[in-house]
Amino acid sequence: MNLQGVRRESEYRWVIDPEGAMRAPAVLYADAALLRDMDDKVRQQLCNVASLPGIVGAACAMPDAHWGYGFPIGGVAAFDAEAGGVVSAGGVGFDISCGVRTLVSGCSREEVVAVQDRLAHELARAIPAGVGSTGRLRLSDAEMDAMLTGGARWAVSRGYGIEADLEQIEESGCIADADPAALSPHARRRQRDEMGTLGSGNHYLEVQWVTEVYDAAAAVAFGLQAGRAVVSIHCGSRGLGHQVGTDYLRDMVIAAPSFGLALPDRELACAPIHSTLGRRYLGAMRAAMNCALANRQILTHLCREAFRRILPGSDWRLLYDVSHNICKEEVHVIDGQPRRLHVHRKGATRAFGPGNPAVPTAYRAHGQPVLIGGSMGTASFVLAGSATGEALAFSSACHGAGRSMSRHQATRQWQGRQLVDDLAARGILVRSPSLRGVAEEAPGAYKSVEQVVDVAERAGLARKVARLEPLVCIKG
Amino acid sequence: MGDWQHFAHGADIGIRGRGATPAEAFAQAATAVTAVVTDPGLVQPQAAVRMQCQAPDLEMLLFEWLNTLVYQMATRCMLFSTFDVRIEGDRLEAVARGERVDVLRHAPAVEVKGATLTELAVRQGPDGAWTAQCVVDV
């Protein structure tokens, strides 16, 4: 990234003061090495976001920021509806409410390793993954509406999981004010066969183990213990969310002139929060968020069933479920005053600090669990929201490592078969319907998640709690 | 004859079609979308699906066309390898031919979630050839 005009305010905080059309500063959280490697497009996109109406504080980039659509991936921005603030479909992304959930158990790494091959086979059989895969559920229109307004709560009421799961999900598993009527028939149709599917690309279900604990007290509260097995699921709102993103991106582009919005980039397409289009998008996006929560809840159930067949008696408790492609209405203290804001987090994870009433009671003293996904063969991390995060970036942290090379470069550098064999030799079993897909997702095609997480911690965005490594990886 | 290619975009993939007319460039761009998922040469043009869309300008028409294609791929669990595209004014009509996804034979690498406005462009070069491109989200 070109650092001209970028002011280093502290070791991990870099500021671009408002210039031209910018209404607020742009702030990047990174060390010198991460910042140097970031694309210039991140800077450009962040400055564009800072020029949108009603922005509050600053447009922020997380340490894993990279070139996105309109907003950078790893971007955070908050808007005040009463000050003409906007909501942006590009600021949420296509995979609405993509996120991670992690389950903990009393199983040791050794217990999993003893049945690793059978477990990998059983999970690959149980979890629909990849292009063309379909789920077992077919929802009637009425059931689709119930799912879109009920989220994970709907899934539990239909037998997918247990009531206790809901306490450990953002918003107790159900996003309020969802509006199924704001979805196009295409969005509903696209979901018909995709409930309870994992998807493809960087989405995964992994059986992992806790290799290291950094914050003993938080780890105890979260149920994480060194040497124990955990499961992490990374996926989103499937076809329905993709179609909502597509539909509203188009509608916002077409409507932008009618709102008097002069956009520096069409992909920044947005609508005033108080406009009919803005409200419709928020209603549709919340329905898609519920779809994502229901989807991860169904996958959790399928995963528990698979474990029960291979390791009878194993018990998998939900640690937490948090999304990283969202826009949520939250109250944040700005200049000493509480303000109701619409916070966009695109490839960024909410990270509420200790004491926040939205954090489950059992975790509240330590901060909200922040689940950071890795890629096959690399580590994942559990962090906790910090007390300083609200003032820095509206209580937000990174979401993963981010790619360091394109899919094409990856397929030129690695062979899928060889990668699967190499990872197996390291004790990591990968199951995927596509070897090309495996090559495109090669661990070496991603930045170092360790570096990203370390910088997030040093910048004060979140604290490290535990490090996880994969044993089994189910990929789409 | 037109051709297609991919271009790099950090996390996703850029697709580009070239042809003597906008319609041919759009058809090649569609082949490039299939190539994100699998080798188009592996997809048998067994079944025909009619598609149509409309948009106020050529660039938005490309965006609509690719998203129409993505929708049909997703809901029919199909891959397409040949495309007859006609553009008249602000309307596009196409017949795409392909087959249902066969996981073993196609080994589909990744699903396409949607076309984006990033790097979206439809233009005629100095040689008269048309280029149609954008980044697709995967």
XYZ file of C-alpha atoms in Angstrom:
614
model
C 0.000 0.000 0.000
C 1.133 3.513 -0.781
C 1.721 5.072 2.649
C 1.871 8.686 1.491
C -0.549 10.677 3.625
C -0.983 7.798 6.072
C -0.198 8.982 9.601
C 1.087 6.414 12.103
C -0.809 7.349 15.254
C 0.497 4.429 17.298
C 2.306 1.196 16.556
C -0.793 -0.542 15.212
C -3.087 2.358 14.281
C -2.683 4.231 10.998
C -4.862 7.206 10.090
C -5.772 8.899 6.816
C -7.196 12.318 7.658
C -10.305 13.434 5.764
C -9.567 14.894 2.346
C -11.698 15.551 -0.705
C -15.144 13.977 -0.304
C -14.269 12.149 2.943
C -16.590 12.987 5.846
C -14.553 11.046 8.427
C -11.022 9.693 8.790
C -10.009 6.236 7.600
C -8.247 4.135 10.238
C -6.271 0.964 9.578
C -5.238 -1.484 12.317
C -2.093 -3.289 11.188
C 1.625 -3.587 11.747
C 4.053 -2.191 9.197
C 4.408 -5.542 7.406
C 0.660 -6.215 7.067
C 0.050 -2.652 5.912
C 2.831 -2.826 3.325
C 1.291 -5.993 1.874
C -2.263 -4.599 1.741
C -3.542 -3.696 -1.725
C -3.845 0.015 -2.553
C -7.485 -0.779 -3.293
C -8.063 -1.251 0.454
C -6.990 2.333 1.040
C -9.104 3.600 -1.835
C -12.170 1.629 -0.768
C -11.826 2.687 2.869
C -11.596 6.367 1.880
C -14.676 5.897 -0.333
C -16.594 4.427 2.621
C -15.505 7.407 4.731
C -17.225 9.669 2.192
C -20.703 8.121 2.643
C -23.447 10.211 4.312
C -24.034 9.840 8.018
C -20.792 8.027 8.801
C -19.804 8.280 12.475
C -16.283 8.122 13.917
C -14.083 6.583 11.256
C -14.123 3.983 8.494
C -11.966 1.194 9.936
C -9.959 -1.637 8.396
C -9.069 -4.744 10.399
C -5.592 -6.351 10.199
C -6.851 -8.908 7.638
C -8.322 -6.274 5.294
C -8.219 -6.904 1.573
C -9.817 -5.701 -1.653
C -13.581 -6.250 -1.590
C -16.650 -4.868 -3.375
C -17.201 -1.220 -2.526
C -16.257 -1.829 1.093
C -12.955 -3.594 1.734
C -13.245 -7.059 3.253
C -12.211 -6.493 6.859
C -14.042 -3.153 6.823
C -16.123 -1.643 9.635
C -18.264 1.492 9.353
C -21.142 2.874 11.446
C -23.907 5.175 10.252
C -26.425 7.307 12.125
C -29.904 7.085 10.539
C -30.871 10.432 12.086
C -27.907 12.113 10.386
C -28.847 10.846 6.915
C -26.903 7.632 7.412
C -27.018 4.865 4.822
C -27.133 1.095 4.638
C -25.096 -0.581 1.903
C -25.659 -4.024 0.366
C -21.993 -4.018 -0.694
C -21.044 -3.153 2.890
C -22.518 -6.456 4.035
C -21.513 -8.587 1.065
C -23.099 -11.451 -0.850
C -22.739 -14.075 1.840
C -24.952 -12.372 4.390
C -24.255 -13.461 7.967
C -21.430 -15.744 6.963
C -19.911 -16.690 10.280
C -18.312 -19.250 12.527
C -19.707 -21.387 15.310
C -17.605 -23.515 17.589
C -18.680 -26.532 19.667
C -16.739 -27.860 22.640
C -16.695 -31.337 24.131
C -15.093 -33.485 26.767
C -13.396 -35.561 24.030
C -9.639 -35.561 24.003
C -7.540 -35.224 20.873
C -6.479 -38.860 21.361
C -10.077 -40.085 21.410
C -10.700 -38.362 18.080
C -7.433 -39.552 16.537
C -8.344 -43.147 17.431
C -11.407 -42.934 15.165
C -10.186 -40.160 12.866
C -10.606 -41.976 9.560
C -14.087 -43.275 10.339
C -15.092 -39.886 11.694
C -13.875 -38.085 8.557
C -15.819 -40.532 6.412
C -18.977 -40.198 8.493
C -18.862 -36.390 8.576
C -18.245 -36.225 4.811
C -21.289 -38.455 4.354
C -23.487 -36.473 6.759
C -22.645 -32.907 5.759
C -23.836 -31.851 2.270
C -20.936 -29.865 0.819
C -19.832 -28.459 -2.510
C -21.389 -27.381 -5.801
C -24.641 -29.180 -6.577
C -25.120 -30.602 -3.078
C -28.584 -30.370 -1.587
C -30.001 -30.645 1.903
C -32.665 -33.061 3.106
C -35.203 -30.373 4.004
C -37.760 -28.903 1.622
C -39.591 -26.020 3.224
C -43.153 -25.018 2.350
C -43.756 -21.288 1.926
C -45.120 -21.078 5.465
C -42.137 -22.971 6.890
C -39.740 -20.783 4.901
C -41.347 -17.704 6.479
C -41.077 -19.287 9.928
C -37.375 -20.018 9.300
C -36.729 -16.496 8.007
C -38.219 -14.906 11.117
C -37.123 -17.542 13.628
C -33.502 -18.310 12.699
C -31.803 -20.888 14.906
C -34.808 -20.733 17.255
C -36.942 -22.114 14.405
C -34.386 -24.874 13.764
C -34.348 -25.915 17.439
C -38.155 -25.927 17.533
C -38.062 -28.408 14.621
C -35.684 -30.732 16.448
C -32.322 -29.475 15.188
C -30.376 -28.960 18.383
C -31.320 -28.056 21.909
C -32.741 -25.017 23.655
C -29.436 -24.408 25.467
C -27.753 -23.787 22.097
C -29.743 -20.593 21.645
C -28.179 -18.830 24.624
C -24.781 -19.074 22.936
C -25.744 -17.469 19.626
C -25.755 -13.780 18.725
C -29.201 -12.340 19.550
C -30.128 -15.691 21.124
C -30.322 -17.215 17.653
C -33.115 -15.029 16.278
C -32.655 -11.664 14.557
C -35.585 -9.339 15.178
C -37.373 -7.285 12.505
C -36.743 -9.711 9.654
C -39.082 -9.133 6.710
C -39.599 -12.219 4.545
C -41.869 -10.152 2.256
C -38.801 -8.149 1.220
C -37.266 -11.223 -0.433
C -37.656 -11.852 -4.151
C -39.189 -15.140 -5.345
C -35.709 -15.903 -6.734
C -34.154 -15.625 -3.261
C -36.696 -18.040 -1.796
C -36.370 -20.469 -4.701
C -32.590 -20.453 -4.457
C -32.843 -21.676 -0.868
C -35.364 -24.441 -1.571
C -32.766 -27.213 -1.803
C -29.958 -25.615 0.198
C -31.086 -25.718 3.854
C -28.467 -27.552 5.885
C -25.677 -27.348 3.311
C -22.123 -26.163 3.854
C -21.392 -24.476 0.511
C -17.940 -24.337 -1.033
C -14.880 -22.102 -1.311
C -13.472 -21.187 2.090
C -16.409 -22.706 3.963
C -15.699 -25.749 6.080
C -16.571 -27.966 8.993
C -13.482 -28.854 10.997
C -12.807 -31.112 13.935
C -10.002 -29.326 15.755
C -8.109 -29.553 19.022
C -6.977 -26.927 21.478
C -3.207 -26.649 21.116
C -2.638 -23.688 23.390
C -4.476 -21.600 25.954
C -3.456 -17.943 26.391
C -6.115 -16.690 28.813
C -6.816 -19.427 31.353
C -9.797 -17.776 33.050
C -11.586 -16.982 29.778
C -10.793 -20.454 28.433
C -12.395 -22.080 31.484
C -15.487 -19.914 31.070
C -15.669 -20.758 27.342
C -15.172 -24.501 28.028
C -11.832 -24.682 26.229
C -9.121 -26.924 27.619
C -5.730 -27.743 26.084
C -5.759 -31.160 24.418
C -9.546 -31.301 24.032
C -11.378 -31.612 20.719
C -13.667 -28.910 19.327
C -15.693 -28.496 16.115
C -15.880 -25.289 14.086
C -18.344 -24.607 11.276
C -17.768 -21.753 8.820
C -20.614 -20.987 6.409
C -23.393 -18.512 5.738
C -26.861 -17.903 4.350
C -26.329 -19.999 1.204
C -28.214 -19.185 -2.016
C -30.855 -17.075 -0.311
C -28.304 -14.632 1.079
C -26.425 -14.498 -2.217
C -29.628 -13.610 -4.056
C -30.598 -10.932 -1.507
C -27.149 -9.372 -2.005
C -27.521 -9.521 -5.799
C -31.095 -8.149 -5.827
C -30.435 -5.205 -3.540
C -27.052 -4.312 -5.008
C -28.831 -3.818 -8.337
C -31.764 -1.936 -6.774
C -29.427 0.377 -4.843
C -27.323 1.146 -7.939
C -30.414 2.056 -9.921
C -31.921 4.113 -7.075
C -28.710 5.966 -6.072
C -29.366 9.078 -8.239
C -32.872 9.424 -6.770
C -31.300 9.753 -3.320
C -28.879 12.412 -4.586
C -25.963 10.097 -3.830
C -22.841 10.803 -5.889
C -20.966 7.547 -5.438
C -17.246 7.346 -6.223
C -17.716 3.638 -6.965
C -20.970 2.006 -8.115
C -20.326 -0.911 -5.808
C -20.758 1.431 -2.827
C -24.434 1.443 -3.741
C -26.488 2.244 -0.682
C -29.747 3.777 0.431
C -30.661 6.044 3.329
C -31.618 3.915 6.336
C -34.868 5.848 6.579
C -35.812 5.294 2.904
C -38.253 2.605 1.788
C -35.446 0.805 -0.058
C -33.130 1.031 2.962
C -35.777 -0.404 5.263
C -36.639 -3.170 2.793
C -32.988 -4.159 2.480
C -32.575 -4.257 6.264
C -35.659 -6.478 6.541
C -34.400 -8.801 3.792
C -30.875 -8.854 5.207
C -32.191 -9.777 8.678
C -34.208 -12.608 7.122
C -31.008 -13.808 5.441
C -29.220 -13.590 8.798
C -31.863 -15.869 10.278
C -31.353 -18.215 7.325
C -27.628 -18.377 8.132
C -28.288 -19.034 11.827
C -30.825 -21.760 10.969
C -28.388 -23.291 8.477
C -25.533 -23.473 10.979
C -27.947 -24.897 13.552
C -28.997 -27.699 11.186
C -25.358 -28.452 10.344
C -24.626 -28.613 14.070
C -27.359 -31.212 14.474
C -26.022 -33.280 11.555
C -22.537 -33.064 13.036
C -23.708 -34.177 16.492
C -25.532 -37.134 14.930
C -22.390 -38.162 13.036
C -20.338 -38.003 16.230
C -22.932 -40.049 18.071
C -22.512 -42.831 15.507
C -18.719 -42.869 15.807
C -18.126 -41.731 19.382
C -21.306 -42.669 21.294
C -21.668 -40.661 24.466
C -19.694 -37.672 23.202
C -21.469 -34.442 24.072
C -21.016 -31.289 21.962
C -21.950 -28.022 23.626
C -22.197 -24.839 21.592
C -19.500 -22.372 22.659
C -20.665 -19.504 20.464
C -21.908 -18.478 17.015
C -20.914 -15.124 15.565
C -21.282 -13.676 12.061
C -18.795 -11.558 10.157
C -20.836 -10.195 7.191
C -23.578 -8.070 8.737
C -25.155 -4.714 9.411
C -26.556 -4.436 12.931
C -28.210 -1.719 14.930
C -26.159 -1.164 18.088
C -25.681 1.512 20.715
C -22.128 2.833 20.998
C -20.763 5.629 23.132
C -19.464 8.414 20.896
C -17.845 11.441 22.546
C -19.412 10.397 25.846
C -22.926 10.066 24.406
C -24.720 6.792 23.609
C -25.794 6.734 19.949
C -27.858 4.212 18.012
C -25.862 3.264 14.939
C -26.066 0.844 12.024
C -22.700 -0.902 12.150
C -21.544 -2.618 8.954
C -19.010 -5.386 9.483
C -17.864 -6.926 6.230
C -15.350 -9.630 6.916
C -15.091 -8.337 10.468
C -16.340 -9.919 13.685
C -18.352 -8.254 16.430
C -16.227 -8.272 19.583
C -18.180 -6.877 22.540
C -16.038 -6.282 25.603
C -16.420 -7.507 29.191
C -19.647 -6.470 30.893
C -21.666 -5.953 27.719
C -25.216 -7.212 28.441
C -25.440 -8.784 24.946
C -22.698 -11.260 25.901
C -23.990 -14.550 27.413
C -23.931 -14.447 31.208
C -21.320 -17.185 31.532
C -18.873 -15.248 29.365
C -19.750 -11.678 30.317
C -16.838 -11.090 32.667
C -14.381 -12.046 29.924
C -15.888 -10.490 26.807
C -17.704 -11.983 23.831
C -16.088 -15.011 22.172
C -14.626 -13.978 18.794
C -14.159 -16.942 16.453
C -11.396 -16.585 13.876
C -11.327 -19.179 11.122
C -8.173 -20.476 9.532
C -7.790 -22.383 6.297
C -7.240 -26.155 5.997
C -4.048 -27.071 7.751
C -3.599 -23.774 9.552
C -4.648 -22.710 12.997
C -7.902 -21.078 14.061
C -8.251 -18.882 17.132
C -10.747 -18.062 19.825
C -10.417 -14.485 21.023
C -12.427 -12.435 23.500
C -13.726 -8.906 22.983
C -11.669 -6.274 24.794
C -12.629 -3.288 26.915
C -10.779 -1.011 24.472
C -12.400 -2.314 21.287
C -15.470 -0.083 21.387
C -13.486 3.148 21.213
C -11.183 1.725 18.535
C -13.593 0.162 16.019
C -17.148 -0.127 17.403
C -16.178 -3.379 19.170
C -14.926 -5.229 16.090
C -12.034 -7.539 15.289
C -10.632 -9.467 12.336
C -12.353 -12.547 10.865
C -9.605 -14.708 9.383
C -6.350 -14.656 7.565
C -7.417 -13.420 4.128
C -5.946 -14.676 0.880
C -2.433 -13.772 -0.121
C -2.689 -15.196 -3.626
C -5.404 -15.730 -6.214
C -7.103 -19.055 -6.840
C -5.270 -19.344 -10.142
C -1.885 -18.808 -8.584
C -2.781 -21.424 -5.981
C -3.706 -24.058 -8.575
C -0.449 -23.375 -10.422
C 1.541 -23.863 -7.234
C -0.229 -26.836 -5.624
C -1.860 -30.102 -6.703
C -4.988 -31.066 -4.769
C -3.994 -34.745 -4.392
C -0.530 -33.849 -3.120
C -1.986 -31.353 -0.626
C -4.442 -33.926 0.735
C -1.586 -36.435 1.129
C 0.764 -33.902 2.727
C -1.904 -32.803 5.200
C -2.733 -36.455 5.999
C 0.952 -37.012 6.763
C 0.652 -34.130 9.244
C -2.383 -35.772 10.866
C -5.050 -33.651 9.123
C -7.659 -35.545 7.079
C -9.274 -33.463 4.323
C -12.473 -34.673 2.669
C -13.694 -32.724 -0.358
C -15.543 -33.604 -3.583
C -13.073 -31.461 -5.550
C -9.287 -31.719 -5.634
C -9.130 -28.500 -7.639
C -11.160 -26.868 -4.877
C -8.621 -28.149 -2.344
C -5.746 -26.694 -4.390
C -7.505 -23.322 -4.621
C -7.875 -23.333 -0.836
C -4.255 -24.364 -0.151
C -3.095 -23.177 3.278
C -0.166 -21.419 1.602
C -2.573 -19.251 -0.416
C -3.570 -17.451 2.787
C -1.781 -14.895 4.918
C -0.533 -15.935 8.339
C -3.537 -16.052 10.646
C -1.116 -15.921 13.602
C 0.207 -12.546 12.446
C -3.316 -11.165 11.927
C -4.481 -12.335 15.359
C -1.354 -11.076 17.112
C -1.824 -7.626 15.607
C -5.544 -7.625 16.514
C -4.522 -8.326 20.110
C -1.691 -5.788 20.235
C -3.934 -3.157 18.670
C -6.409 -3.715 21.523
C -9.265 -5.020 19.352
C -9.534 -8.405 21.138
C -7.539 -10.754 23.400
C -6.259 -14.191 22.476
C -7.886 -17.009 24.449
C -6.954 -20.234 22.657
C -5.379 -21.644 19.522
C -6.975 -24.526 17.572
C -5.524 -26.883 14.965
C -7.482 -29.111 12.580
C -7.718 -32.916 12.697
C -10.491 -33.384 10.122
C -11.564 -30.842 7.509
C -14.763 -31.222 5.459
C -14.622 -28.857 2.477
C -17.118 -28.077 -0.231
C -14.351 -16.500 -32.792
C -14.295 -15.043 -29.329
C -12.370 -16.169 -26.331
C -12.503 -15.904 -22.572
C -10.080 -15.565 -19.699
C -9.885 -15.093 -15.960
C -8.097 -12.248 -14.228
C -6.895 -12.003 -10.637
C -8.876 -10.402 -7.831
C -7.622 -10.895 -4.261
C -10.215 -13.252 -2.796
C -12.317 -13.928 -5.883
C -12.050 -14.246 -9.659
C -12.395 -11.850 -12.564
C -14.080 -13.209 -15.689
C -13.654 -11.694 -19.156
C -15.195 -12.555 -22.537
C -14.147 -11.184 -25.918
C -16.014 -11.305 -29.208
C -16.882 -9.527 -32.423
C -20.165 -8.287 -30.921
C -21.400 -7.533 -27.391
C -23.537 -10.691 -27.595
C -20.519 -12.838 -28.430
C -18.497 -11.226 -25.639
C -21.383 -11.928 -23.224
C -21.478 -15.586 -24.340
C -17.734 -15.915 -23.779
C -18.042 -14.245 -20.380
C -20.620 -16.898 -19.473
C -18.172 -19.637 -20.485
C -15.628 -17.976 -18.206
C -18.155 -18.284 -15.342
C -18.470 -22.024 -15.987
C -14.677 -22.256 -16.033
C -14.600 -20.867 -12.475
C -16.400 -24.050 -11.460
C -15.022 -26.684 -13.857
C -13.394 -27.214 -17.254
C -16.134 -26.179 -19.746
C -14.874 -28.960 -22.043
C -16.192 -31.505 -19.505
C -19.759 -30.154 -19.687
C -21.986 -31.904 -22.242
C -24.525 -29.550 -23.903
C -27.375 -32.022 -23.341
C -30.220 -29.816 -22.130
C -31.209 -26.337 -23.281
C -32.424 -23.631 -20.912
C -33.885 -20.341 -22.123
C -32.908 -17.232 -20.181
C -33.739 -13.579 -20.522
C -33.072 -10.330 -18.729
C -33.234 -6.597 -19.133
C -31.184 -3.615 -17.906
C -30.837 0.103 -18.625
C -27.325 -0.106 -20.131
C -24.893 -2.690 -21.501
C -22.832 -2.946 -18.314
C -25.852 -3.530 -16.117
C -27.104 -5.969 -18.764
C -23.896 -7.995 -18.325
C -24.425 -7.910 -14.536
C -28.029 -9.114 -14.992
C -27.049 -11.760 -17.542
C -24.385 -13.315 -15.362
C -26.662 -13.255 -12.319
C -29.455 -14.866 -14.346
C -26.983 -17.573 -15.309
C -25.810 -18.024 -11.693
C -29.430 -18.370 -10.572
C -30.120 -21.054 -13.184
C -26.908 -22.902 -12.291
C -27.836 -22.862 -8.603
C -31.505 -23.779 -8.826
C -31.148 -26.428 -11.551
C -27.835 -27.815 -10.181
C -26.534 -27.444 -13.744
C -23.378 -26.388 -15.540
C -23.514 -24.842 -19.018
C -20.978 -24.968 -21.815
C -22.551 -23.355 -24.886
C -24.429 -20.091 -25.073
C -26.421 -18.505 -27.896
C -26.903 -14.904 -26.850
C -28.992 -12.220 -28.603
C -29.091 -8.606 -27.475
C -31.743 -6.235 -28.773
C -31.880 -2.815 -27.194
C -32.028 -3.233 -23.437
C -33.054 -6.906 -23.604
C -31.010 -10.082 -23.697
C -32.280 -13.504 -24.672
C -30.149 -16.598 -24.525
C -30.222 -20.337 -24.849
C -27.680 -22.046 -22.624
C -26.908 -25.740 -23.040
C -25.426 -27.949 -20.401
C -26.075 -30.770 -17.967
C -26.619 -31.534 -14.292
C -23.578 -31.326 -12.052
C -21.767 -34.667 -11.900
C -19.493 -34.344 -8.882
C -17.139 -37.151 -9.912
C -16.738 -36.057 -13.522
C -16.867 -32.267 -13.131
C -15.104 -32.092 -9.735
C -16.615 -28.626 -9.264
C -14.085 -26.401 -7.512
C -16.276 -23.658 -6.103
C -19.787 -22.240 -6.518
C -20.311 -18.762 -7.924
C -22.434 -16.675 -5.533
C -23.048 -13.768 -7.873
C -21.645 -11.272 -10.364
C -20.409 -8.025 -8.831
C -19.990 -4.481 -10.091
C -16.260 -4.629 -9.423
C -14.232 -4.183 -12.614
C -17.554 -4.302 -14.477
C -16.961 -3.101 -18.025
C -18.326 -3.633 -21.534
C -16.257 -1.849 -24.175
C -15.109 -1.957 -27.758
C -11.356 -1.934 -28.346
C -9.435 -0.198 -31.139
C -9.467 -3.503 -33.073
C -13.275 -3.467 -33.023
C -13.528 -6.441 -30.651
C -15.853 -6.235 -27.631
C -14.811 -7.073 -24.097
C -17.273 -7.909 -21.291
C -15.912 -8.416 -17.796
C -16.481 -8.258 -14.045
C -15.407 -9.938 -10.817
C -17.604 -12.795 -9.579
C -17.971 -13.596 -5.891
C -17.113 -17.191 -4.975
